[in-house]
Coordinates of C-alpha atoms in Angstrom, one line a residue:
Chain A
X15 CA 123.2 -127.4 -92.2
X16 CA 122.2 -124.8 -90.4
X17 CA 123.0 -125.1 -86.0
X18 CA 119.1 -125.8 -85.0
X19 CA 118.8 -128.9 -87.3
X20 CA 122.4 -130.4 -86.2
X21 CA 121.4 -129.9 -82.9
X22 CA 117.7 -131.6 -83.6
X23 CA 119.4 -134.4 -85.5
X24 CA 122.2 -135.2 -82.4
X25 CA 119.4 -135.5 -80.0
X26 CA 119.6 -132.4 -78.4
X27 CA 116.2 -131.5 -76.3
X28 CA 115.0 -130.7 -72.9
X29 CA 115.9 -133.1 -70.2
X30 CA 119.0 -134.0 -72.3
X31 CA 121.9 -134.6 -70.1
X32 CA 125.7 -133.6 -71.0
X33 CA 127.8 -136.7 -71.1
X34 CA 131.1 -136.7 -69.0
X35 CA 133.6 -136.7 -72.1
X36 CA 131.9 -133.3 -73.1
X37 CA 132.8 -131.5 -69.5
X38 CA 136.2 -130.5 -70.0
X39 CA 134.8 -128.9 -73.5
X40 CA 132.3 -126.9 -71.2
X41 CA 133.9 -126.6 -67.8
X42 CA 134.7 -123.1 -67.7
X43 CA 131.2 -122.1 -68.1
X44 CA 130.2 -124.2 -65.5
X45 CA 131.1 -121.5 -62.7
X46 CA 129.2 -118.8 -60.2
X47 CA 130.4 -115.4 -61.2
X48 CA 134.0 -114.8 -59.6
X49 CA 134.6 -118.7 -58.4
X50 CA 136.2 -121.8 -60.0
X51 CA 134.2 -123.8 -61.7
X52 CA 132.2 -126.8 -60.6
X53 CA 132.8 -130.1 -60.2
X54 CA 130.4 -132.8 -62.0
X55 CA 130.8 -135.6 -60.4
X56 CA 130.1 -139.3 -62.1
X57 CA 126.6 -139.6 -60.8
X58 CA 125.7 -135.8 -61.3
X59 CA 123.5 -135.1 -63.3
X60 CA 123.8 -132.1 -65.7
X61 CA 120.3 -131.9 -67.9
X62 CA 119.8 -129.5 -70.5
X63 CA 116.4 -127.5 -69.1
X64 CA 116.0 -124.9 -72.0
X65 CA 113.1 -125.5 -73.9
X66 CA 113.6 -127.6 -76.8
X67 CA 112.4 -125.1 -79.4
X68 CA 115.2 -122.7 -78.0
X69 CA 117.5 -125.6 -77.8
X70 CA 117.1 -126.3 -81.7
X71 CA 116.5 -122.8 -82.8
X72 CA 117.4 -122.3 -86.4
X73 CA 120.3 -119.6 -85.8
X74 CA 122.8 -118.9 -82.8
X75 CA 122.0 -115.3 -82.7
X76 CA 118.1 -116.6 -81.9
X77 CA 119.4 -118.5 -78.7
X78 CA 123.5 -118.2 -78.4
X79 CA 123.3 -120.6 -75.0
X80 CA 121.4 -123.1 -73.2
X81 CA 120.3 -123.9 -70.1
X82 CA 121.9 -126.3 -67.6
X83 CA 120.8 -127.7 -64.4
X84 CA 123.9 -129.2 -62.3
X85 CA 121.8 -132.1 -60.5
X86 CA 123.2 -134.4 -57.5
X87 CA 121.8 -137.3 -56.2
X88 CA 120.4 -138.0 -53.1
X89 CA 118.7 -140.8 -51.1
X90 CA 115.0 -140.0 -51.5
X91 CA 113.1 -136.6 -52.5
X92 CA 112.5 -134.8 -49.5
X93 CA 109.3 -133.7 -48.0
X94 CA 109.6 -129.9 -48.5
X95 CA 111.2 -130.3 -52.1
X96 CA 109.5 -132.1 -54.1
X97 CA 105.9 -131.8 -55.4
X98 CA 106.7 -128.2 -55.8
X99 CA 106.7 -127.4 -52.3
X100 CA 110.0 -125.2 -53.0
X101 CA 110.8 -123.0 -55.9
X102 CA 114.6 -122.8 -54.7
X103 CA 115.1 -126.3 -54.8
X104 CA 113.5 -129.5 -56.4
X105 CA 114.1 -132.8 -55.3
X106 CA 112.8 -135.2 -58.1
X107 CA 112.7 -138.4 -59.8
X108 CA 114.9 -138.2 -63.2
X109 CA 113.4 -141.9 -64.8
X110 CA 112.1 -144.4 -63.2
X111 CA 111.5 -146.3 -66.0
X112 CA 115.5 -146.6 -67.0
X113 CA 116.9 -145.3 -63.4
X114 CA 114.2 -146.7 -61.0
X115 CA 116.5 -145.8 -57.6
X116 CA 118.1 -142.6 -58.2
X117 CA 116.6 -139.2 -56.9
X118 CA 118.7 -136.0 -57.5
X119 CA 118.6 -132.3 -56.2
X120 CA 119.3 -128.8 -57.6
X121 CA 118.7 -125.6 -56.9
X122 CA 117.0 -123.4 -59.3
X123 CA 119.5 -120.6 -59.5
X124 CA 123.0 -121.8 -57.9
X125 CA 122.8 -124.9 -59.8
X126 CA 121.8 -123.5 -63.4
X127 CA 124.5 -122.2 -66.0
X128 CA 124.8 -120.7 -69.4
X129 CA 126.2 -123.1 -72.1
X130 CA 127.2 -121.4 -75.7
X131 CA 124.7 -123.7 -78.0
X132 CA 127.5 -124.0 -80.5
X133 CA 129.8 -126.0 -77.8
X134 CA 126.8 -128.9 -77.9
X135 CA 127.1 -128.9 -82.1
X136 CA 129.6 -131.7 -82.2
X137 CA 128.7 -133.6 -79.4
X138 CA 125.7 -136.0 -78.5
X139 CA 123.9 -136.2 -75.3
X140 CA 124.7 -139.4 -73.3
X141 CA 122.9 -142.0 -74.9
X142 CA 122.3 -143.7 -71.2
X143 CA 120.7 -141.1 -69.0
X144 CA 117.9 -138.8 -69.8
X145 CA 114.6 -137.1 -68.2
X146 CA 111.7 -138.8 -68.7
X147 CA 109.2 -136.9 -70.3
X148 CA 107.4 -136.3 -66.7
X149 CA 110.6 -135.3 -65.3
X150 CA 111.3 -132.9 -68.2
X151 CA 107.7 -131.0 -67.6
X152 CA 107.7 -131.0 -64.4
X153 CA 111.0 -129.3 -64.1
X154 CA 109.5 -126.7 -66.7
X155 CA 106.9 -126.2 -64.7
X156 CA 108.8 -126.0 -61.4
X157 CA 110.6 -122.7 -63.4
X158 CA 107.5 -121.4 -64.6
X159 CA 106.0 -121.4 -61.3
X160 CA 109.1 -119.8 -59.7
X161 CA 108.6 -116.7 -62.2
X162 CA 105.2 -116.7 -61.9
X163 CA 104.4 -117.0 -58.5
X164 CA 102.6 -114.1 -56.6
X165 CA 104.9 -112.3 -54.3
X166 CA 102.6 -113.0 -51.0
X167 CA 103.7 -110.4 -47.8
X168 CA 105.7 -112.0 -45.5
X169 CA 103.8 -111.0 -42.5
X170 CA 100.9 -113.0 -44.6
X171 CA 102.9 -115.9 -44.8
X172 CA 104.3 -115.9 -41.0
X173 CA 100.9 -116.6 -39.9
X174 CA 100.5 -120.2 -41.7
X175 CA 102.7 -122.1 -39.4
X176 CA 103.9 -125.2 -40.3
X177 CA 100.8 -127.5 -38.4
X178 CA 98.6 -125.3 -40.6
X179 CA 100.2 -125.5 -43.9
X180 CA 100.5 -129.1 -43.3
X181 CA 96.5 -129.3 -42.6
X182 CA 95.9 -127.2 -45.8
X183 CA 97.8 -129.6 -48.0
X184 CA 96.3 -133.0 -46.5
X185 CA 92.8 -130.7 -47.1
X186 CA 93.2 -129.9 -50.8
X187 CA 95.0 -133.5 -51.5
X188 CA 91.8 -134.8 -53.0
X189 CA 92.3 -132.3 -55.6
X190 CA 95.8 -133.4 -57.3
X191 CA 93.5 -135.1 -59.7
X192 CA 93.0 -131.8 -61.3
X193 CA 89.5 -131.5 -60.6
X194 CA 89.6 -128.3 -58.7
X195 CA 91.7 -125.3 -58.8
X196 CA 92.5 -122.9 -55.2
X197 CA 92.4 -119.3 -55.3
X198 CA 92.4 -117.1 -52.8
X199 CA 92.1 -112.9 -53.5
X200 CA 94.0 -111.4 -50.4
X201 CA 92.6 -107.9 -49.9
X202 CA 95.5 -106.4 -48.4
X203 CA 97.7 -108.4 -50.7
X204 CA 100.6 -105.6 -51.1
X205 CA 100.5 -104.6 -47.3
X206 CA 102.9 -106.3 -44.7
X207 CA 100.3 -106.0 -41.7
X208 CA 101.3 -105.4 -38.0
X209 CA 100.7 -108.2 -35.3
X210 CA 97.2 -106.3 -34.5
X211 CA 96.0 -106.2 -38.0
X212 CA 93.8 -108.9 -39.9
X213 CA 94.4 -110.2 -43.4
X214 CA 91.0 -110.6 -45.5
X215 CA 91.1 -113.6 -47.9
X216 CA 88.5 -115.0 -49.8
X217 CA 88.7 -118.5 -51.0
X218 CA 87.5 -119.9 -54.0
X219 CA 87.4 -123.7 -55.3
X220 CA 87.0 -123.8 -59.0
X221 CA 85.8 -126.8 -60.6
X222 CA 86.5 -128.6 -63.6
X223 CA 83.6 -127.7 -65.6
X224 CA 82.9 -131.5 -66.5
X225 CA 83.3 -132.3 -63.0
X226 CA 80.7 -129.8 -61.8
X227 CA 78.0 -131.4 -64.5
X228 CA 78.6 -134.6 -64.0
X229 CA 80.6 -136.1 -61.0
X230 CA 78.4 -136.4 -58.0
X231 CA 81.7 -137.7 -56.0
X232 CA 84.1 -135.4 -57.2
X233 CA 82.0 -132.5 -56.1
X234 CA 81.9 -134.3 -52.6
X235 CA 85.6 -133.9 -52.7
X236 CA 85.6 -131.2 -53.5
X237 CA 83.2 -129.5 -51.3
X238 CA 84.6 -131.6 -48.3
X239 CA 88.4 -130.3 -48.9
X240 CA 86.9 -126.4 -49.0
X241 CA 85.3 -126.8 -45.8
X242 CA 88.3 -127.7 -44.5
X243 CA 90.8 -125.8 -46.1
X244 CA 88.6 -122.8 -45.0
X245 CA 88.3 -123.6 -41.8
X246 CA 92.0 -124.3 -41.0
X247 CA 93.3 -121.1 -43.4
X248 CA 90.0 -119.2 -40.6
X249 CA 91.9 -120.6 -38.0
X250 CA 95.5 -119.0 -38.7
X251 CA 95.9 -116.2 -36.5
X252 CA 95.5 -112.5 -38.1
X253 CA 93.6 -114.3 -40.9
X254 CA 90.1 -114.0 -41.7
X255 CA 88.4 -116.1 -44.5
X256 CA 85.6 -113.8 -45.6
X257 CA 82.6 -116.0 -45.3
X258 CA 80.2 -113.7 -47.6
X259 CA 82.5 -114.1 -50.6
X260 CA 84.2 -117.4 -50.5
X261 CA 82.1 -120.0 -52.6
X262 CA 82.6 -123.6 -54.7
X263 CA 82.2 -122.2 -58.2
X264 CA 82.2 -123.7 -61.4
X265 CA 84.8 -123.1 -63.5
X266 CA 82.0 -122.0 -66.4
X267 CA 81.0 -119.2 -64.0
X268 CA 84.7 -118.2 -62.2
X269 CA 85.0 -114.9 -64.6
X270 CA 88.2 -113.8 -66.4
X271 CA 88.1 -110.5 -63.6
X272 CA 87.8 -113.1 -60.3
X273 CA 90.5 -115.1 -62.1
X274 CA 92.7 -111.2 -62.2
X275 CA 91.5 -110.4 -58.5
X276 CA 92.9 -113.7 -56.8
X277 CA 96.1 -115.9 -57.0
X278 CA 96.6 -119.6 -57.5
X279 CA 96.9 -121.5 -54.2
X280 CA 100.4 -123.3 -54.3
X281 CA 102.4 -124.2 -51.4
X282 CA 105.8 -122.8 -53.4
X283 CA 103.9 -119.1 -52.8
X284 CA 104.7 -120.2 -49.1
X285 CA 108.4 -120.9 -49.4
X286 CA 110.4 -117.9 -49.9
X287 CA 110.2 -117.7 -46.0
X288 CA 112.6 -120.6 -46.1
Chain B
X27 CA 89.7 -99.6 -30.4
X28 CA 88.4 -100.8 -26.7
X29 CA 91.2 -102.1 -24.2
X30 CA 89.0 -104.3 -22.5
X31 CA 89.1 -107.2 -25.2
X32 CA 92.5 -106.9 -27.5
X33 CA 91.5 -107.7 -31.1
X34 CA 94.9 -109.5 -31.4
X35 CA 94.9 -112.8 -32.9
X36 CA 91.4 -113.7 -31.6
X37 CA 90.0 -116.3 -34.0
X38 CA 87.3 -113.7 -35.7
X39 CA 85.3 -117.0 -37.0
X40 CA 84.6 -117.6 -33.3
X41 CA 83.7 -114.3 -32.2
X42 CA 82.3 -112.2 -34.8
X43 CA 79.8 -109.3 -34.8
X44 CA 78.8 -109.7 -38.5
X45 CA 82.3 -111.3 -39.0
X46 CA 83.7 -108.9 -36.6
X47 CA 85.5 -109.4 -33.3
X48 CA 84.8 -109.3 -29.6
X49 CA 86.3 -106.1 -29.4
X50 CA 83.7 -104.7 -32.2
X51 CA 81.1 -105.9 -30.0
X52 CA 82.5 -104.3 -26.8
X53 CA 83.2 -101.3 -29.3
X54 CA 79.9 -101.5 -30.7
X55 CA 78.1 -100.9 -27.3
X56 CA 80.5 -98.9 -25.3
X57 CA 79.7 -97.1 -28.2
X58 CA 76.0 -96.6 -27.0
X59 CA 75.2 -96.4 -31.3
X60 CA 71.5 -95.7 -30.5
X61 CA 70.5 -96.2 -34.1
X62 CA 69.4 -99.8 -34.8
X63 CA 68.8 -102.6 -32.8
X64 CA 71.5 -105.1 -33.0
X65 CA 72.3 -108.5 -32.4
X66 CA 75.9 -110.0 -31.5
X67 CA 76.9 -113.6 -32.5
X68 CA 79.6 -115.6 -31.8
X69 CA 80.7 -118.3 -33.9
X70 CA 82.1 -121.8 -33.2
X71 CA 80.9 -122.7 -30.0
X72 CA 80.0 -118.9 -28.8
X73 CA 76.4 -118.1 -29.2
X74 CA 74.0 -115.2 -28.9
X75 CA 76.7 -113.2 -26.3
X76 CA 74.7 -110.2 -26.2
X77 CA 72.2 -107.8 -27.5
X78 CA 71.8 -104.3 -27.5
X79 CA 68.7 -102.4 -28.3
X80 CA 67.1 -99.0 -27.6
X81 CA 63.1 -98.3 -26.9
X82 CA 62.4 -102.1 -27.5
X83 CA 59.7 -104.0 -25.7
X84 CA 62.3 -105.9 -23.6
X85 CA 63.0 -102.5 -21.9
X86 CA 60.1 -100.0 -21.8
X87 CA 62.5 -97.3 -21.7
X88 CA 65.0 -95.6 -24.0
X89 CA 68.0 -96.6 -22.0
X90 CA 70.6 -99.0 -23.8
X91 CA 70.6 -102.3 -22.2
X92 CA 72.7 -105.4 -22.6
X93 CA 71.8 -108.9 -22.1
X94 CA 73.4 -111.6 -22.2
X95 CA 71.4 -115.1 -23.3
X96 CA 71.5 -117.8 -20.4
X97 CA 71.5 -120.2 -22.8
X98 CA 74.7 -120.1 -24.2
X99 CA 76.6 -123.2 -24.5
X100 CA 79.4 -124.5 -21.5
X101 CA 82.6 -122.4 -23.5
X102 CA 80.7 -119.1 -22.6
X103 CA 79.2 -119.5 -19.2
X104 CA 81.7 -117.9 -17.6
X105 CA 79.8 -115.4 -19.1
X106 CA 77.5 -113.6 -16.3
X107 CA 74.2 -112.4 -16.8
X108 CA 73.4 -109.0 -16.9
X109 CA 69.9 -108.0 -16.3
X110 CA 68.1 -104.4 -17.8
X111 CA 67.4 -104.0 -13.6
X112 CA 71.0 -104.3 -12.8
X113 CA 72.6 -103.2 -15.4
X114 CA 74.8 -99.9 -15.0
X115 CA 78.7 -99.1 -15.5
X116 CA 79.9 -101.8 -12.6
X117 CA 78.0 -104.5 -14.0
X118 CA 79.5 -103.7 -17.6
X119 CA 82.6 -103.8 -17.2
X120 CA 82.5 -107.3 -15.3
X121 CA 80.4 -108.6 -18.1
X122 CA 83.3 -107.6 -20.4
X123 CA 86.2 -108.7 -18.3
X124 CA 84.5 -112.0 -17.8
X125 CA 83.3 -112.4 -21.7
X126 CA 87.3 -111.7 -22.1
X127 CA 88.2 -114.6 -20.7
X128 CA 84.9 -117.1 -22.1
X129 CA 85.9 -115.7 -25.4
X130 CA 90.0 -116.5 -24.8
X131 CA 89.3 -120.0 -23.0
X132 CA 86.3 -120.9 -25.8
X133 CA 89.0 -120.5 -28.2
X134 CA 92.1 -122.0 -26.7
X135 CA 90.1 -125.3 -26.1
X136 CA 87.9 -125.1 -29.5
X137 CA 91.8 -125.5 -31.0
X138 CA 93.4 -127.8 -29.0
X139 CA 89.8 -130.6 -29.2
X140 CA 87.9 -130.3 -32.6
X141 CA 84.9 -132.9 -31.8
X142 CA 85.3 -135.9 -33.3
X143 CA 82.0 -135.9 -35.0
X144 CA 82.8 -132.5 -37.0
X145 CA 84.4 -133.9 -39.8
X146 CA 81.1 -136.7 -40.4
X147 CA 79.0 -133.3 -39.9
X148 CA 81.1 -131.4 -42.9
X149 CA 80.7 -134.5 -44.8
X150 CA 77.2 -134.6 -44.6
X151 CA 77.0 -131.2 -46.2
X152 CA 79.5 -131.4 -48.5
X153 CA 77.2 -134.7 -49.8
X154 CA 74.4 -132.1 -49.9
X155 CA 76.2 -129.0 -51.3
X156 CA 77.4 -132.1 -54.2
X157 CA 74.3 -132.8 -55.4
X158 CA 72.8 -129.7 -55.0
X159 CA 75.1 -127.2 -56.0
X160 CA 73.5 -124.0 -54.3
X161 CA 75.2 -121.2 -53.5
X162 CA 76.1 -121.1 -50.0
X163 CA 73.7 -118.2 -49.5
X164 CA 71.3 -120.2 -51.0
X165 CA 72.0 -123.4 -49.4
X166 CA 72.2 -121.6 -46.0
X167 CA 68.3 -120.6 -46.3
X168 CA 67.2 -123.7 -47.9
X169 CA 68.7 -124.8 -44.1
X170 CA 67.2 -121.8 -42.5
X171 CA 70.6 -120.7 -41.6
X172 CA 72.3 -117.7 -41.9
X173 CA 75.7 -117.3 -44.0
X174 CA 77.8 -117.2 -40.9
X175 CA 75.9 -120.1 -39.5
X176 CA 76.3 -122.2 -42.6
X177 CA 79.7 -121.6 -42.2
X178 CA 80.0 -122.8 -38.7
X179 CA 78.0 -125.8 -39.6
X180 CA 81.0 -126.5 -42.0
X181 CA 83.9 -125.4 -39.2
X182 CA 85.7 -129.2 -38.3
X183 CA 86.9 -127.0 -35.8
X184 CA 83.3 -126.0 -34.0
X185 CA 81.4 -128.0 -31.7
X186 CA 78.3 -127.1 -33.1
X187 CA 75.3 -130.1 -32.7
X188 CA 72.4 -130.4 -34.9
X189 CA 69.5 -130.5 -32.9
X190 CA 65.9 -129.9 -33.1
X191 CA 64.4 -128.1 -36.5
X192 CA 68.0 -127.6 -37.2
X193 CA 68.3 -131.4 -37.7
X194 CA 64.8 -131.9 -39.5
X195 CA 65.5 -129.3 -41.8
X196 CA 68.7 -130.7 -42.7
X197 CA 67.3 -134.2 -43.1
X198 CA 64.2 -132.8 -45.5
X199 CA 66.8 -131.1 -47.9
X200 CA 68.6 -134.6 -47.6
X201 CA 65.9 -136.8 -48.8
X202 CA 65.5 -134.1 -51.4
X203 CA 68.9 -133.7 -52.5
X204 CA 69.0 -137.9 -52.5
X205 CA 66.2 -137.6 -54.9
X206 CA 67.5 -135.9 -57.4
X207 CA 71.0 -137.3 -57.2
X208 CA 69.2 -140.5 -58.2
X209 CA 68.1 -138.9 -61.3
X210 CA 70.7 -136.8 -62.0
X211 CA 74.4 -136.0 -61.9
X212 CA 74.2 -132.5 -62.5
X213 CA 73.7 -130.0 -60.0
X214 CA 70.1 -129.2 -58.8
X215 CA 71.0 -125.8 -58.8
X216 CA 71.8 -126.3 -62.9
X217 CA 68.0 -126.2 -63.4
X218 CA 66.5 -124.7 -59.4
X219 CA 66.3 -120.9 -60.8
X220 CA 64.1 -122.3 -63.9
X221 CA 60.2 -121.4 -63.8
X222 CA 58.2 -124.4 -63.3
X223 CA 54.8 -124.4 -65.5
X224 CA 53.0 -122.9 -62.3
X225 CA 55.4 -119.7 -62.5
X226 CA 57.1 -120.8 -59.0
X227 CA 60.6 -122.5 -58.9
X228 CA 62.2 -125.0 -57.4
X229 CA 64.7 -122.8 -55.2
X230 CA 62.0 -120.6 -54.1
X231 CA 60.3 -124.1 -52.9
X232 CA 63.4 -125.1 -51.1
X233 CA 64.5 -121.5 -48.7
X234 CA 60.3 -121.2 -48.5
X235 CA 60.0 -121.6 -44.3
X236 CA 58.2 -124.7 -44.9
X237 CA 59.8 -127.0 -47.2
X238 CA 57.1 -128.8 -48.9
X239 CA 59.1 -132.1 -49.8
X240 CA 56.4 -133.7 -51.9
X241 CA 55.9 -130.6 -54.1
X242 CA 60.2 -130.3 -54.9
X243 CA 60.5 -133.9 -55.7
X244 CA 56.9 -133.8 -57.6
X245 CA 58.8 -130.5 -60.0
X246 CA 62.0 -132.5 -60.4
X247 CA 60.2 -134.4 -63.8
X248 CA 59.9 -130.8 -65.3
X249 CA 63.5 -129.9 -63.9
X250 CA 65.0 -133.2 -66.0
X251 CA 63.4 -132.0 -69.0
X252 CA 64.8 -128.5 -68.6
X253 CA 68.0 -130.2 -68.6
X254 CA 67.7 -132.1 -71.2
X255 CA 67.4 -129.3 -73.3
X256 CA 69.7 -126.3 -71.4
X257 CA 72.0 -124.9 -74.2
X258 CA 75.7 -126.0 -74.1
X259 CA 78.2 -123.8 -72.3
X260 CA 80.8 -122.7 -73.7
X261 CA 83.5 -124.7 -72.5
X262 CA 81.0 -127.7 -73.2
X263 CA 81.7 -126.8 -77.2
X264 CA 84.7 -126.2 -76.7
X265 CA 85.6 -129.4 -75.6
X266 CA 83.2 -131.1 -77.8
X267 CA 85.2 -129.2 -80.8
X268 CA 88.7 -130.7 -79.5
X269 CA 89.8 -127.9 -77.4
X270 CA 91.0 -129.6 -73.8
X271 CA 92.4 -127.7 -71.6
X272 CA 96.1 -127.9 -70.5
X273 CA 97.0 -130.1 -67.3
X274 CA 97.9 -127.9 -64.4
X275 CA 101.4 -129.0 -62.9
X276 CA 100.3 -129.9 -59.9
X277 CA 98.9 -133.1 -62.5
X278 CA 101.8 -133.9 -63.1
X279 CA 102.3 -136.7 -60.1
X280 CA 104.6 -137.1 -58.0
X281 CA 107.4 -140.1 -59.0
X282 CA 107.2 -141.3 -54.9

């Protein structure tokens, strides 16, 4: 049978987790470069994070490892990891359904290791702890937005302190329903700017075509979180919200070239001052 | 760049010159541009701060002159007035150093006390921009503002009150935006750049200096049955056909 469809038939997927009599199998790859390898505690967490199509793949020359996250719990998620707000570490919930209480930690990099797929071909993942299938995405997504988030200039970032990043978010919190979509083009985007120099930003909320047509109240929202968010990014000091271009658009009319000329507004593009 | 007011983290949105800064302004007519007549702004709380003009009425002459409006709000009247009589070199440079200090002071305490009433104000035209949908140039004239002052209207950081034919204004384009909202929970803007049978449209109707009320409200029949019959967009057959779009992770909610 070829090593994709044993390791699709065992169970094998994203958001698996290694059980504890399988460590000592995998414990030497379980180690920063030049340093002894890990310890996995009882109540760690180690989830398999590759995807599951590469987790399954038909051959081991197509994918010869996968991905592990090394997760530890803590009390509760904490403010300025979870929901994204850090694309070094995520502090999540890995099922409340079957493990209601517990909340674990990792960091995207130090935490993450290479496992030869062939090591997982006579072993099942532990039958009592998995990701739920929230968890699972939203760890994907926390690793596709930490490769895919624009590389902001730090002197850019500086200049959101924390009051005002905290008044952005409570602005645009009406829009975690996935109604509207922040972008924001930054003219001087690749420039680290001194203290005497302005950044221009325009500021665009995109909305959910079907929102725009037919939801009198999500457009309130909507428009009510721009002002805001507009007028606290305005009031950040060395930046300038260009008034002429910034708009509420619908998302039929936001074109493919505005969607190239501005990036996706997201907290994590705010963290790598951390 | 003029060392009398430093450009340096000065909120531009409360002192602009065409979204400018103080300093442009001091710039602007240190400058003695003789070109064009000009007008400087402030935003926020800071209103007309000065104007500068060559062979106007207001002098007789072909001397530059500054002025200062008397009528600007409490943040700025530190400001002293500066007459076309008195004006000369002196007189400039304590208008400046004084307009330094309204301008820093203005924007200090616009930043430490938002009004309480801003945030029902921004409501109130996000309610309107809702149901109408305009552009914000668009919706600035049907409001007889400018861009800048639309903007300022929707600062929960500015003081600004809505008084006089400000606040009638306002109130017409409310009753009219109400109106259609009761008929419909599209945008007004899906259907305002149509022709009416009469060749006019409803925009036109609504940035016109007189709003005639009666006549948008009396078109909005027409409008429905534009509507009713406007093609479907793309990502309407799209959607229609099956194709939804993917959640965005910021859908996928937090577990707290």
């Amino acid at each position: 049978m070829p090593l994709g469809e044993e390791l699709k038939d065992r169970g094998w997927c994203t958001g698996a987790v290694v059980p504890q009599g399988m460590l000592p199998a995998i414990a030497q790859h379980l180690a920063p470069p030049g340093a002894a390898a890990v310890e996995v505690a009882e109540a760690d967490w180690l989830v398999v994070v590759s995807q599951t199509c590469d987790v399954v793949a038909r051959t081991l020359e197509a994918e010869p490892f996968v991905e592990v996250l090394h997760c530890k719990p803590i009390k509760k998620p904490r403010t300025q990891y979870r929901d994204f707000r850090s694309t070094r570490i995520l502090d999540f919930r890995p099922n409340r359904e079957t493990h209601e209480a517990v909340a674990l930690t990792a960091h995207a990099v130090a935490d993450r290791y290479l496992v030869p797929r062939e090591l997982l071909r006579d072993q099942t993942p532990d039958g009592n702890r998995h990701l739920s299938s929230k968890a699972a995405q939203r760890i994907m997504a926390w690793y596709a937005l930490r490769a895919g988030r624009p590389s902001w200039p730090d002197a850019f970032v500086k200049r959101i302190d924390k009051d005002s990043e905290d008044a952005l978010e409570a602005a645009i919190e009406p829009l975690k329903e996935d109604i509207a979509e922040v972008r924001i083009g930054i003219a001087e985007k690749d420039q680290e700017l001194g203290d005497d120099q302005t950044y221009h930003v325009a500021v665009y909320f995109i909305v959910d075509a079907e929102i725009w047509e037919g939801d009198v109240e999500g457009r309130v929202a909507i428009n009510t979180a721009f002002a805001t968010f507009v007028s606290k990014l305005n009031g950040c000091d060395g930046i300038e919200v260009d008034q002429g271009l910034s708009e509420v658009v619908s998302g039929d009319e936001f074109t493919w070239q505005e969607t190239r000329a501005t990036d996706e507004w997201n907290f994590a593009n705010l963290s790598h001052r951390e | 760049m003029s060392d009398i007011i430093e450009a340096r983290f000065c909120n531009a949105q409360r002192a602009t010159l065409l979204q400018r800064r103080p300093s442009t302004i001091i710039d602007a007519v240190e400058s003695f541009h003789p070109a064009v007549p000009m007008q400087f702004y402030g935003g926020g709380e800071l209103h007309l701060v000065g104007s500068y003009r060559m062979g106007t009425k207001l002098t007789g002459s072909t001397r530059t002159v500054l002025i200062v409006d008397t009528d600007v709000l409490l943040a700025t009247s530190a400001i002293p007035t500066v007459t076309v009589e008195d004006f000369d070199a002196e007189s400039w440079s304590l208008w400046s150093k004084a307009s330094k200090e309204a301008f820093q002071k203005a924007t200090t305490a616009a930043k430490a006390a938002p009004s309480a009433t801003a945030p029902l104000r921004v409501k109130r035209l996000a309610a309107l921009q809702a149901a109408l949908g305009l552009s914000t140039s668009d919706l600035a004239q049907a409001l007889g503002l400018s861009r800048p002052g639309l903007y300022k209207w929707l600062d929960t950081s500015s003081d600004v009150k809505l008084r006089g034919a400000s606040l009638e204004r306002l109130a017409a384009v409310e009753r009219i935006a109400k109106q259609w909202r009761e008929r419909s929970t599209a945008p007004l803007s899906s259907v305002s750049n149509e022709p009416l049978a009469d060749g006019r449209t409803v925009l036109a109707m609504m940035i016109a200096d007189q709003v005639d009320e009666a006549a948008v409200v009396g078109a909005f029949d027409e409008l429905l049955a534009m509507l009713a019959v406007k093609p479907k967009t793309r990502s309407q057959k799209l959607a229609e056909a099956g194709f939804r779009r993917r959640p965005s992770a910021k859908s996928l909610l937090s577990d707290e």
